[in-house]
mmCIF file of C-alpha atoms in Angstrom:
data_model
loop_
_atom_site.group_PDB
_atom_site.id
_atom_site.type_symbol
_atom_site.label_atom_id
_atom_site.label_comp_id
_atom_site.label_asym_id
_atom_site.label_seq_id
_atom_site.Cartn_x
_atom_site.Cartn_y
_atom_site.Cartn_z
ATOM 1 C CA UNK E 18 -60.252 38.939 80.038
ATOM 2 C CA UNK E 19 -58.954 35.982 77.445
ATOM 3 C CA UNK E 20 -55.776 37.170 75.615
ATOM 4 C CA UNK E 21 -56.985 37.236 72.337
ATOM 5 C CA UNK E 22 -60.510 38.489 71.983
ATOM 6 C CA UNK E 23 -60.968 40.603 69.102
ATOM 7 C CA UNK E 24 -62.767 43.824 70.953
ATOM 8 C CA UNK E 25 -64.925 44.383 67.594
ATOM 9 C CA UNK E 26 -66.804 41.991 68.875
ATOM 10 C CA UNK E 27 -68.930 44.435 70.957
ATOM 11 C CA UNK E 28 -70.230 45.262 67.456
ATOM 12 C CA UNK E 29 -71.542 42.261 66.225
ATOM 13 C CA UNK E 30 -74.962 40.636 66.092
ATOM 14 C CA UNK E 31 -75.440 37.055 67.186
ATOM 15 C CA UNK E 32 -78.577 35.560 65.711
ATOM 16 C CA UNK E 33 -79.420 32.152 67.831
ATOM 17 C CA UNK E 34 -81.500 29.572 65.495
ATOM 18 C CA UNK E 35 -82.769 26.391 66.938
ATOM 19 C CA UNK E 36 -82.762 24.012 63.998
ATOM 20 C CA UNK E 37 -85.739 22.172 64.992
ATOM 21 C CA UNK E 38 -88.427 25.488 65.202
ATOM 22 C CA UNK E 39 -86.758 27.408 62.812
ATOM 23 C CA UNK E 40 -88.289 25.904 59.475
ATOM 24 C CA UNK E 41 -91.562 23.985 59.461
ATOM 25 C CA UNK E 42 -89.208 21.161 57.754
ATOM 26 C CA UNK E 43 -86.575 21.450 60.683
ATOM 27 C CA UNK E 44 -83.727 20.587 59.132
ATOM 28 C CA UNK E 45 -79.613 21.638 58.279
ATOM 29 C CA UNK E 46 -80.552 22.279 54.635
ATOM 30 C CA UNK E 47 -84.431 23.888 55.493
ATOM 31 C CA UNK E 48 -82.358 26.868 57.042
ATOM 32 C CA UNK E 49 -80.145 27.829 53.671
ATOM 33 C CA UNK E 50 -83.279 29.454 52.051
ATOM 34 C CA UNK E 51 -83.390 31.828 54.835
ATOM 35 C CA UNK E 52 -79.466 33.300 55.205
ATOM 36 C CA UNK E 53 -79.995 35.710 53.050
ATOM 37 C CA UNK E 54 -82.833 37.498 55.040
ATOM 38 C CA UNK E 55 -80.818 36.643 58.259
ATOM 39 C CA UNK E 56 -78.031 38.720 56.811
ATOM 40 C CA UNK E 57 -80.110 41.455 55.763
ATOM 41 C CA UNK E 58 -80.054 41.854 59.266
ATOM 42 C CA UNK E 59 -77.162 42.783 59.951
ATOM 43 C CA UNK E 60 -76.247 39.558 61.497
ATOM 44 C CA UNK E 61 -72.496 38.701 62.036
ATOM 45 C CA UNK E 62 -72.832 35.489 63.925
ATOM 46 C CA UNK E 63 -75.206 32.726 63.731
ATOM 47 C CA UNK E 64 -75.432 30.256 66.912
ATOM 48 C CA UNK E 65 -77.104 27.189 66.013
ATOM 49 C CA UNK E 66 -78.566 25.324 69.229
ATOM 50 C CA UNK E 67 -77.385 22.018 70.035
ATOM 51 C CA UNK E 68 -76.690 19.888 66.462
ATOM 52 C CA UNK E 69 -75.842 16.568 68.044
ATOM 53 C CA UNK E 70 -78.466 13.646 68.613
ATOM 54 C CA UNK E 71 -80.398 13.400 71.697
ATOM 55 C CA UNK E 72 -81.434 11.134 74.442
ATOM 56 C CA UNK E 73 -84.233 9.091 74.766
ATOM 57 C CA UNK E 74 -83.911 8.061 78.508
ATOM 58 C CA UNK E 75 -85.902 10.149 80.376
ATOM 59 C CA UNK E 76 -86.341 12.628 77.757
ATOM 60 C CA UNK E 77 -88.386 15.630 78.488
ATOM 61 C CA UNK E 78 -91.524 15.640 75.662
ATOM 62 C CA UNK E 79 -92.214 13.601 72.903
ATOM 63 C CA UNK E 80 -88.910 14.990 71.153
ATOM 64 C CA UNK E 81 -86.500 15.369 74.206
ATOM 65 C CA UNK E 82 -84.336 18.391 75.132
ATOM 66 C CA UNK E 83 -81.282 19.291 72.814
ATOM 67 C CA UNK E 84 -79.438 20.428 75.934
ATOM 68 C CA UNK E 85 -79.546 16.394 76.998
ATOM 69 C CA UNK E 86 -76.550 15.732 74.759
ATOM 70 C CA UNK E 87 -76.609 11.917 73.330
ATOM 71 C CA UNK E 88 -73.090 11.575 71.293
ATOM 72 C CA UNK E 89 -70.851 14.951 70.656
ATOM 73 C CA UNK E 90 -69.433 13.872 67.677
ATOM 74 C CA UNK E 91 -72.584 13.429 65.239
ATOM 75 C CA UNK E 92 -75.331 15.364 64.116
ATOM 76 C CA UNK E 93 -78.951 15.137 65.115
ATOM 77 C CA UNK E 94 -79.984 12.829 62.618
ATOM 78 C CA UNK E 95 -83.506 14.454 62.398
ATOM 79 C CA UNK E 96 -81.830 17.829 61.292
ATOM 80 C CA UNK E 97 -79.840 15.904 58.571
ATOM 81 C CA UNK E 98 -76.511 14.342 57.986
ATOM 82 C CA UNK E 99 -72.866 15.981 58.763
ATOM 83 C CA UNK E 100 -72.604 16.769 54.804
ATOM 84 C CA UNK E 101 -76.288 18.413 55.541
ATOM 85 C CA UNK E 102 -74.922 20.433 58.393
ATOM 86 C CA UNK E 103 -71.366 21.124 56.903
ATOM 87 C CA UNK E 104 -73.364 22.682 54.041
ATOM 88 C CA UNK E 105 -75.505 25.003 55.727
ATOM 89 C CA UNK E 106 -71.752 25.817 57.506
ATOM 90 C CA UNK E 107 -70.318 26.369 53.991
ATOM 91 C CA UNK E 108 -73.615 28.709 53.011
ATOM 92 C CA UNK E 109 -73.437 30.558 56.114
ATOM 93 C CA UNK E 110 -69.585 31.744 55.287
ATOM 94 C CA UNK E 111 -70.602 31.899 51.379
ATOM 95 C CA UNK E 112 -72.654 35.394 52.948
ATOM 96 C CA UNK E 113 -69.729 36.552 54.756
ATOM 97 C CA UNK E 114 -71.370 35.418 58.608
ATOM 98 C CA UNK E 115 -69.545 33.124 61.139
ATOM 99 C CA UNK E 116 -71.032 30.001 62.713
ATOM 100 C CA UNK E 117 -70.913 29.063 66.442
ATOM 101 C CA UNK E 118 -72.455 25.782 67.729
ATOM 102 C CA UNK E 119 -73.683 24.801 70.923
ATOM 103 C CA UNK E 120 -71.369 22.575 73.039
ATOM 104 C CA UNK E 121 -73.132 21.383 76.360
ATOM 105 C CA UNK E 122 -70.115 20.147 78.521
ATOM 106 C CA UNK E 123 -71.703 19.880 81.917
ATOM 107 C CA UNK E 124 -73.887 16.700 81.502
ATOM 108 C CA UNK E 125 -75.206 13.963 78.811
ATOM 109 C CA UNK E 126 -77.968 12.221 78.364
ATOM 110 C CA UNK E 127 -78.348 9.272 80.375
ATOM 111 C CA UNK E 128 -78.333 6.696 77.618
ATOM 112 C CA UNK E 129 -75.192 8.948 76.145
ATOM 113 C CA UNK E 130 -72.211 7.071 73.921
ATOM 114 C CA UNK E 131 -69.920 8.291 76.704
ATOM 115 C CA UNK E 132 -72.334 6.576 79.873
ATOM 116 C CA UNK E 133 -71.662 3.283 78.052
ATOM 117 C CA UNK E 134 -67.736 3.646 76.877
ATOM 118 C CA UNK E 135 -66.376 6.016 80.056
ATOM 119 C CA UNK E 136 -68.788 5.440 83.061
ATOM 120 C CA UNK E 137 -65.507 6.704 84.665
ATOM 121 C CA UNK E 138 -66.156 10.057 83.309
ATOM 122 C CA UNK E 139 -69.483 10.716 85.698
ATOM 123 C CA UNK E 140 -70.535 12.183 88.901
ATOM 124 C CA UNK E 141 -71.867 10.103 91.143
ATOM 125 C CA UNK E 142 -73.862 10.742 94.032
ATOM 126 C CA UNK E 143 -72.865 9.624 97.542
ATOM 127 C CA UNK E 144 -75.210 6.066 96.746
ATOM 128 C CA UNK E 145 -72.736 5.653 93.631
ATOM 129 C CA UNK E 146 -75.359 6.404 91.372
ATOM 130 C CA UNK E 147 -74.681 8.921 88.421
ATOM 131 C CA UNK E 148 -77.072 12.134 88.670
ATOM 132 C CA UNK E 149 -77.078 15.887 88.660
ATOM 133 C CA UNK E 150 -76.716 18.387 90.564
ATOM 134 C CA UNK E 151 -79.709 20.218 89.836
ATOM 135 C CA UNK E 152 -82.523 18.659 90.892
ATOM 136 C CA UNK E 153 -84.961 19.582 88.613
ATOM 137 C CA UNK E 154 -82.681 18.445 84.992
ATOM 138 C CA UNK E 155 -84.185 15.081 85.117
ATOM 139 C CA UNK E 156 -83.307 14.453 81.919
ATOM 140 C CA UNK E 157 -79.224 14.224 82.523
ATOM 141 C CA UNK E 158 -76.491 13.476 84.274
ATOM 142 C CA UNK E 159 -73.355 15.436 84.887
ATOM 143 C CA UNK E 160 -69.900 14.754 83.931
ATOM 144 C CA UNK E 161 -67.145 14.937 86.255
ATOM 145 C CA UNK E 162 -64.329 17.027 85.569
ATOM 146 C CA UNK E 163 -61.855 15.768 88.181
ATOM 147 C CA UNK E 164 -60.954 13.099 85.461
ATOM 148 C CA UNK E 165 -58.273 14.651 83.602
ATOM 149 C CA UNK E 166 -59.153 12.080 80.784
ATOM 150 C CA UNK E 167 -62.627 13.508 80.178
ATOM 151 C CA UNK E 168 -60.728 17.006 79.330
ATOM 152 C CA UNK E 169 -58.885 15.371 76.941
ATOM 153 C CA UNK E 170 -62.083 13.594 75.502
ATOM 154 C CA UNK E 171 -63.777 16.725 75.231
ATOM 155 C CA UNK E 172 -60.640 19.187 74.064
ATOM 156 C CA UNK E 173 -60.286 16.674 70.505
ATOM 157 C CA UNK E 174 -63.872 17.005 70.187
ATOM 158 C CA UNK E 175 -63.967 20.666 70.279
ATOM 159 C CA UNK E 176 -61.130 20.615 68.039
ATOM 160 C CA UNK E 177 -62.932 18.667 65.490
ATOM 161 C CA UNK E 178 -65.736 20.915 65.158
ATOM 162 C CA UNK E 179 -63.333 23.658 65.067
ATOM 163 C CA UNK E 180 -62.167 22.480 61.616
ATOM 164 C CA UNK E 181 -65.818 23.304 60.244
ATOM 165 C CA UNK E 182 -67.247 26.237 62.792
ATOM 166 C CA UNK E 183 -65.874 29.476 63.878
ATOM 167 C CA UNK E 184 -66.337 28.972 67.741
ATOM 168 C CA UNK E 185 -68.487 27.787 70.521
ATOM 169 C CA UNK E 186 -71.364 28.772 72.413
ATOM 170 C CA UNK E 187 -70.534 26.780 75.915
ATOM 171 C CA UNK E 188 -73.582 25.726 77.733
ATOM 172 C CA UNK E 189 -73.428 26.477 81.778
ATOM 173 C CA UNK E 190 -70.176 27.283 81.944
ATOM 174 C CA UNK E 191 -70.500 28.230 85.025
ATOM 175 C CA UNK E 192 -70.161 25.103 86.200
ATOM 176 C CA UNK E 193 -67.578 23.569 84.454
ATOM 177 C CA UNK E 194 -63.745 23.920 85.595
ATOM 178 C CA UNK E 195 -62.222 27.453 84.045
ATOM 179 C CA UNK E 196 -59.525 25.900 83.673
ATOM 180 C CA UNK E 197 -60.237 23.508 81.378
ATOM 181 C CA UNK E 198 -61.935 25.977 79.163
ATOM 182 C CA UNK E 199 -58.582 27.863 79.326
ATOM 183 C CA UNK E 200 -56.932 24.509 78.057
ATOM 184 C CA UNK E 201 -59.354 23.764 75.196
ATOM 185 C CA UNK E 202 -59.187 27.730 74.215
ATOM 186 C CA UNK E 203 -55.606 27.418 73.565
ATOM 187 C CA UNK E 204 -55.918 23.842 71.823
ATOM 188 C CA UNK E 205 -59.077 25.555 69.574
ATOM 189 C CA UNK E 206 -56.501 28.692 68.720
ATOM 190 C CA UNK E 207 -54.445 26.186 67.212
ATOM 191 C CA UNK E 208 -57.042 25.036 64.886
ATOM 192 C CA UNK E 209 -59.378 27.648 64.237
ATOM 193 C CA UNK E 210 -57.010 30.897 64.992
ATOM 194 C CA UNK E 211 -59.769 33.899 66.603
ATOM 195 C CA UNK E 212 -62.630 31.636 67.259
ATOM 196 C CA UNK E 213 -65.340 32.789 69.064
ATOM 197 C CA UNK E 214 -66.132 31.947 72.700
ATOM 198 C CA UNK E 215 -69.480 32.785 74.126
ATOM 199 C CA UNK E 216 -70.344 31.094 77.769
ATOM 200 C CA UNK E 217 -73.605 30.998 79.538
ATOM 201 C CA UNK E 218 -72.332 32.293 82.688
ATOM 202 C CA UNK E 219 -74.936 31.559 85.085
ATOM 203 C CA UNK E 220 -77.746 33.768 87.317
ATOM 204 C CA UNK E 221 -75.819 34.434 90.630
ATOM 205 C CA UNK E 222 -77.982 32.532 93.039
ATOM 206 C CA UNK E 223 -77.016 29.617 91.406
ATOM 207 C CA UNK E 224 -73.522 29.880 91.796
ATOM 208 C CA UNK E 225 -74.632 30.330 95.665
ATOM 209 C CA UNK E 226 -76.736 27.279 95.582
ATOM 210 C CA UNK E 227 -73.679 25.076 94.244
ATOM 211 C CA UNK E 228 -71.500 26.792 96.228
ATOM 212 C CA UNK E 229 -73.480 25.747 99.067
ATOM 213 C CA UNK E 230 -73.426 22.272 98.348
ATOM 214 C CA UNK E 231 -69.524 21.975 98.219
ATOM 215 C CA UNK E 232 -69.946 22.495 94.152
ATOM 216 C CA UNK E 233 -67.764 23.835 92.021
ATOM 217 C CA UNK E 234 -69.583 27.207 90.447
ATOM 218 C CA UNK E 235 -66.901 29.918 88.857
ATOM 219 C CA UNK E 236 -67.789 33.773 88.671
ATOM 220 C CA UNK E 237 -68.080 35.724 85.711
ATOM 221 C CA UNK E 238 -64.275 37.688 86.941
ATOM 222 C CA UNK E 239 -63.323 34.199 86.392
ATOM 223 C CA UNK E 240 -64.820 33.021 83.082
ATOM 224 C CA UNK E 241 -63.483 36.118 81.468
ATOM 225 C CA UNK E 242 -60.450 34.791 81.862
ATOM 226 C CA UNK E 243 -61.259 31.704 79.033
ATOM 227 C CA UNK E 244 -64.193 33.404 77.034
ATOM 228 C CA UNK E 245 -65.044 36.726 74.447
ATOM 229 C CA UNK E 246 -68.696 36.505 75.621
ATOM 230 C CA UNK E 247 -70.329 35.894 78.590
ATOM 231 C CA UNK E 248 -73.972 35.785 79.420
ATOM 232 C CA UNK E 249 -75.829 38.905 81.266
ATOM 233 C CA UNK E 250 -77.692 36.691 83.818
ATOM 234 C CA UNK E 251 -75.547 38.122 87.009
ATOM 235 C CA UNK E 252 -78.024 41.081 85.910
ATOM 236 C CA UNK E 253 -80.858 39.324 84.422
ATOM 237 C CA UNK E 254 -83.193 39.268 87.598
ATOM 238 C CA UNK E 255 -82.804 43.038 88.346
ATOM 239 C CA UNK E 256 -83.895 43.135 84.529
ATOM 240 C CA UNK E 257 -87.104 41.169 85.163
ATOM 241 C CA UNK E 258 -88.013 43.020 88.265
ATOM 242 C CA UNK E 259 -87.517 46.296 86.388
ATOM 243 C CA UNK E 260 -89.431 44.986 83.263
ATOM 244 C CA UNK E 261 -92.292 43.531 85.303
ATOM 245 C CA UNK E 262 -92.815 46.538 87.551
ATOM 246 C CA UNK E 263 -91.626 45.134 90.899
ATOM 247 C CA UNK E 264 -88.086 47.445 91.225
ATOM 248 C CA UNK E 265 -87.569 51.018 89.892
ATOM 249 C CA UNK E 266 -85.885 51.606 86.520
ATOM 250 C CA UNK E 267 -82.431 52.444 88.646
ATOM 251 C CA UNK E 268 -82.518 49.821 90.002
ATOM 252 C CA UNK E 269 -81.160 47.840 87.076
ATOM 253 C CA UNK E 270 -79.166 50.027 85.065
ATOM 254 C CA UNK E 271 -77.293 51.202 88.053
ATOM 255 C CA UNK E 272 -75.902 47.822 88.187
ATOM 256 C CA UNK E 273 -75.375 48.096 84.663
ATOM 257 C CA UNK E 274 -73.292 51.328 84.871
ATOM 258 C CA UNK E 275 -71.684 49.869 87.701
ATOM 259 C CA UNK E 276 -69.933 46.530 85.504
ATOM 260 C CA UNK E 277 -68.260 49.460 83.568
ATOM 261 C CA UNK E 278 -65.572 49.818 86.534
ATOM 262 C CA UNK E 279 -65.845 46.426 88.140
ATOM 263 C CA UNK E 280 -65.041 44.106 85.309
ATOM 264 C CA UNK E 281 -61.494 44.051 82.969
ATOM 265 C CA UNK E 282 -62.110 47.411 80.877
ATOM 266 C CA UNK E 283 -62.001 44.553 77.897
ATOM 267 C CA UNK E 284 -65.281 43.072 79.076
ATOM 268 C CA UNK E 285 -68.043 42.279 76.842
ATOM 269 C CA UNK E 286 -71.449 41.082 77.888
ATOM 270 C CA UNK E 287 -73.869 39.536 75.840
ATOM 271 C CA UNK E 288 -77.190 41.963 75.405
ATOM 272 C CA UNK E 289 -80.403 40.672 74.855
ATOM 273 C CA UNK E 290 -84.163 41.065 75.823
ATOM 274 C CA UNK E 291 -84.750 37.243 75.551
ATOM 275 C CA UNK E 292 -82.788 33.744 74.661
ATOM 276 C CA UNK E 293 -84.783 30.108 74.250
ATOM 277 C CA UNK E 294 -84.613 29.929 78.154
ATOM 278 C CA UNK E 295 -86.570 33.627 78.965
ATOM 279 C CA UNK E 296 -89.800 34.934 78.048
ATOM 280 C CA UNK E 297 -90.106 36.519 74.262
ATOM 281 C CA UNK E 298 -89.273 40.331 74.543
ATOM 282 C CA UNK E 299 -92.857 40.651 72.357
ATOM 283 C CA UNK E 300 -94.868 39.011 75.122
ATOM 284 C CA UNK E 301 -92.921 41.197 78.052
ATOM 285 C CA UNK E 302 -93.322 44.477 75.751
ATOM 286 C CA UNK E 303 -96.865 44.368 74.058
ATOM 287 C CA UNK E 304 -96.898 47.938 73.534
ATOM 288 C CA UNK E 305 -94.843 48.281 70.619
ATOM 289 C CA UNK E 306 -93.381 51.908 71.332
ATOM 290 C CA UNK E 307 -91.918 49.961 74.679
ATOM 291 C CA UNK E 308 -90.579 47.306 72.495
ATOM 292 C CA UNK E 309 -88.860 49.375 69.790
ATOM 293 C CA UNK E 310 -87.129 51.707 72.534
ATOM 294 C CA UNK E 311 -86.134 48.802 74.415
ATOM 295 C CA UNK E 312 -84.634 47.005 71.329
ATOM 296 C CA UNK E 313 -82.714 50.186 70.289
ATOM 297 C CA UNK E 314 -81.330 50.219 73.695
ATOM 298 C CA UNK E 315 -80.253 46.938 73.522
ATOM 299 C CA UNK E 316 -78.385 47.430 70.586
ATOM 300 C CA UNK E 317 -76.667 50.796 71.754
ATOM 301 C CA UNK E 318 -75.630 49.303 74.990
ATOM 302 C CA UNK E 319 -71.938 47.963 75.035
ATOM 303 C CA UNK E 320 -71.982 44.915 73.971
ATOM 304 C CA UNK E 321 -72.339 41.972 71.718
ATOM 305 C CA UNK E 322 -76.423 41.785 70.665
ATOM 306 C CA UNK E 323 -78.431 38.762 70.663
ATOM 307 C CA UNK E 324 -81.615 38.086 68.141
ATOM 308 C CA UNK E 325 -83.513 34.979 68.967
ATOM 309 C CA UNK E 326 -85.237 33.975 65.676
ATOM 310 C CA UNK E 327 -88.377 35.192 65.921
ATOM 311 C CA UNK E 328 -87.854 38.521 67.472
ATOM 312 C CA UNK E 329 -87.563 40.279 64.300
ATOM 313 C CA UNK E 330 -91.328 39.678 63.388
ATOM 314 C CA UNK E 331 -92.404 40.619 66.947
ATOM 315 C CA UNK E 332 -93.068 36.994 68.179
ATOM 316 C CA UNK E 333 -94.632 36.409 71.534
ATOM 317 C CA UNK E 334 -94.341 33.049 71.818
ATOM 318 C CA UNK E 335 -91.244 30.857 73.142
ATOM 319 C CA UNK E 336 -90.102 27.668 70.787
ATOM 320 C CA UNK E 337 -91.038 24.513 73.560
ATOM 321 C CA UNK E 338 -87.005 23.062 73.499
ATOM 322 C CA UNK E 339 -89.052 19.512 74.149
ATOM 323 C CA UNK E 340 -91.840 19.757 70.878
ATOM 324 C CA UNK E 341 -91.190 20.829 67.520
ATOM 325 C CA UNK E 342 -92.982 24.213 66.927
ATOM 326 C CA UNK E 343 -91.889 25.949 64.073
ATOM 327 C CA UNK E 344 -92.086 29.937 64.496
ATOM 328 C CA UNK E 345 -95.044 31.716 62.558
ATOM 329 C CA UNK E 346 -93.601 34.004 60.692
ATOM 330 C CA UNK E 347 -96.526 35.801 59.593
ATOM 331 C CA UNK E 348 -97.866 36.123 63.270
ATOM 332 C CA UNK E 349 -96.163 39.616 64.058
ATOM 333 C CA UNK E 350 -95.254 42.816 62.433
ATOM 334 C CA UNK E 351 -92.105 42.924 60.867
ATOM 335 C CA UNK E 352 -89.462 45.130 62.567
ATOM 336 C CA UNK E 353 -86.583 43.297 59.867
ATOM 337 C CA UNK E 354 -85.658 47.514 58.625
ATOM 338 C CA UNK E 355 -85.383 48.512 62.484
ATOM 339 C CA UNK E 356 -83.036 46.048 63.012
ATOM 340 C CA UNK E 357 -81.047 46.451 60.364
ATOM 341 C CA UNK E 358 -80.653 49.992 60.708
ATOM 342 C CA UNK E 359 -79.856 49.288 64.705
ATOM 343 C CA UNK E 360 -77.388 47.298 63.532
ATOM 344 C CA UNK E 361 -75.541 49.331 60.950
ATOM 345 C CA UNK E 362 -75.508 52.091 63.919
ATOM 346 C CA UNK E 363 -74.093 49.588 66.234
ATOM 347 C CA UNK E 364 -70.889 48.977 64.236
ATOM 348 C CA UNK E 365 -70.645 52.698 63.872
ATOM 349 C CA UNK E 366 -70.595 52.762 67.883
ATOM 350 C CA UNK E 367 -66.560 53.096 69.595
ATOM 351 C CA UNK E 368 -65.389 50.251 70.880
ATOM 352 C CA UNK E 369 -63.175 51.026 73.816
ATOM 353 C CA UNK E 370 -64.685 53.872 74.821
ATOM 354 C CA UNK E 371 -66.496 54.866 78.559
ATOM 355 C CA UNK E 372 -70.062 53.839 78.845
ATOM 356 C CA UNK E 373 -72.156 55.326 81.122
ATOM 357 C CA UNK E 374 -76.003 54.900 81.449
ATOM 358 C CA UNK E 375 -78.594 56.543 83.869
ATOM 359 C CA UNK E 376 -82.428 56.212 84.567
ATOM 360 C CA UNK E 377 -84.613 58.464 85.472
ATOM 361 C CA UNK E 378 -87.005 56.922 87.317
ATOM 362 C CA UNK E 379 -89.782 59.659 87.106
ATOM 363 C CA UNK E 380 -90.310 59.801 82.891
ATOM 364 C CA UNK E 381 -88.858 56.202 82.927
ATOM 365 C CA UNK E 382 -86.198 58.008 80.457
ATOM 366 C CA UNK E 383 -83.028 56.121 79.681
ATOM 367 C CA UNK E 384 -79.725 58.379 78.558
ATOM 368 C CA UNK E 385 -76.414 56.102 78.117
ATOM 369 C CA UNK E 386 -73.303 57.791 76.086
ATOM 370 C CA UNK E 387 -70.170 56.306 75.057
ATOM 371 C CA UNK E 388 -67.452 58.838 75.814
ATOM 372 C CA UNK E 389 -63.476 59.240 74.508
ATOM 373 C CA UNK E 390 -61.110 61.672 73.339
ATOM 374 C CA UNK E 391 -61.728 60.699 70.141
ATOM 375 C CA UNK E 392 -65.171 58.894 69.967
ATOM 376 C CA UNK E 393 -68.535 59.829 71.238
ATOM 377 C CA UNK E 394 -72.112 58.448 71.066
ATOM 378 C CA UNK E 395 -75.672 59.858 72.537
ATOM 379 C CA UNK E 396 -78.442 57.505 73.212
ATOM 380 C CA UNK E 397 -82.067 58.678 75.078
ATOM 381 C CA UNK E 398 -84.764 55.486 75.284
ATOM 382 C CA UNK E 399 -87.932 56.388 76.432
ATOM 383 C CA UNK E 400 -88.830 53.396 77.466
ATOM 384 C CA UNK E 401 -92.209 54.548 79.021
ATOM 385 C CA UNK E 402 -92.870 55.298 75.978
ATOM 386 C CA UNK E 403 -94.109 58.764 76.897
ATOM 387 C CA UNK E 404 -91.361 61.780 75.743
ATOM 388 C CA UNK E 405 -89.247 63.868 78.248
ATOM 389 C CA UNK E 406 -86.251 66.076 78.342
ATOM 390 C CA UNK E 407 -83.030 64.794 78.709
ATOM 391 C CA UNK E 408 -79.775 65.674 80.237
ATOM 392 C CA UNK E 409 -77.163 65.077 77.587
ATOM 393 C CA UNK E 410 -73.210 65.402 77.578
ATOM 394 C CA UNK E 411 -73.344 67.234 74.386
ATOM 395 C CA UNK E 412 -72.691 70.812 73.211
ATOM 396 C CA UNK E 413 -75.561 72.782 72.919
ATOM 397 C CA UNK E 414 -76.551 72.995 68.717
ATOM 398 C CA UNK E 415 -78.131 70.971 66.089
ATOM 399 C CA UNK E 416 -77.233 67.098 65.382
ATOM 400 C CA UNK E 417 -79.235 64.138 63.545
ATOM 401 C CA UNK E 418 -80.679 61.528 65.156
ATOM 402 C CA UNK E 419 -79.120 58.612 63.625
ATOM 403 C CA UNK E 420 -82.329 55.979 63.746
ATOM 404 C CA UNK E 421 -85.026 59.012 62.015
ATOM 405 C CA UNK E 422 -82.813 60.924 59.955
ATOM 406 C CA UNK E 423 -84.266 63.838 61.512
ATOM 407 C CA UNK E 424 -82.800 67.045 63.188
ATOM 408 C CA UNK E 425 -83.257 67.323 66.772
ATOM 409 C CA UNK E 426 -81.284 70.155 69.088
ATOM 410 C CA UNK E 427 -79.701 70.502 72.275
ATOM 411 C CA UNK E 428 -80.263 73.568 74.454
ATOM 412 C CA UNK E 429 -78.700 74.050 78.144
ATOM 413 C CA UNK E 430 -77.702 70.660 77.913
ATOM 414 C CA UNK E 431 -81.478 69.187 77.724
ATOM 415 C CA UNK E 432 -82.914 67.175 74.628
ATOM 416 C CA UNK E 433 -86.363 66.900 74.341
ATOM 417 C CA UNK E 434 -87.521 63.324 73.582
ATOM 418 C CA UNK E 435 -90.494 62.558 72.228
ATOM 419 C CA UNK E 436 -91.732 58.574 72.451
ATOM 420 C CA UNK E 437 -89.338 57.269 70.368
ATOM 421 C CA UNK E 438 -85.250 56.480 71.179
ATOM 422 C CA UNK E 439 -82.603 59.468 69.972
ATOM 423 C CA UNK E 440 -79.157 58.161 68.824
ATOM 424 C CA UNK E 441 -77.104 60.990 68.271
ATOM 425 C CA UNK E 442 -73.311 59.992 66.750
ATOM 426 C CA UNK E 443 -71.416 63.458 66.443
#
């Protein structure tokens, strides 16, 4: 684990925001009037997807992908000026939230500033041409971290932005050397003590494919030496499998349970039902009872919770990365009060307790609990939208459900469960 990781991050909620799609205007300043609403969700950290200029050469769609970065040290004029960006960050801070920005250090656009100024910083194929190691990423060219001068440039850039923001979400972190991230973290710490580092660790199949071709790719265990929080992509195919009915529910939850003893005891996995690269949770769980149960479980699980903007109104359409598709804030049911309640419960959970989770394939009920000498919390989640009973590690007697405020009773070690999740904080 990174030496200075704050365990309280496990109680945090991150809100992912794409400036282009968040408002009809698609600008930094247009986000500001929405910050009070976001803060009321119980959000601790706002993650701004890439703020930098987007490449034009080989661009995807009519506007290009924000992950095809053209200049690391300026902001996208589509969103506004540097002063507009700094005003947004100041307003985020004024509301008691932190701000992290996306940094895309595996690659740039083919027409990036660095291509012209430092062509030696780039990966070249056997024929000497620039390119990338992932074939369908046709709008980017990879950087070459064998060149130590590139390290200095990138670290200087991180330190520049760290003057203003509270940390970084690092795109495709697994294919950039872990030692680079460790060195970068040490340098940024001198500028922004306690900066938050969220790493996009990749699917296991991605690591296998890279290594089979002789390319570098780090595992989550390696990345945890540099990052505070890592993506859940190591188990994402299992999540997709169980939610699409291709795998038994226990297949994913047994693997989640195994994480508790396979990583360092201070590990922190990002817990999410969706992000900008995946299907929306409301599309994955069209039945409301299921959506609410899965959402409650996401907040209860050990690790930082991620909300992708629009999730609070059950948006079913994922905005295109390559076009301007403003979120329809009136298009679905607003579950903001529910999310705010879950965020408050999350902040009451133990940070260092042992976390265990099991799934009953027969009835679709998942039971999870935190256990420590001085703390306990139990959650029961009817993910199939139907009731039953769940064995819970609590003494018999009455308890109050932290979600509904209603009384429930454990008898013979069993808790009756309806079609709504229960969270007990004895």
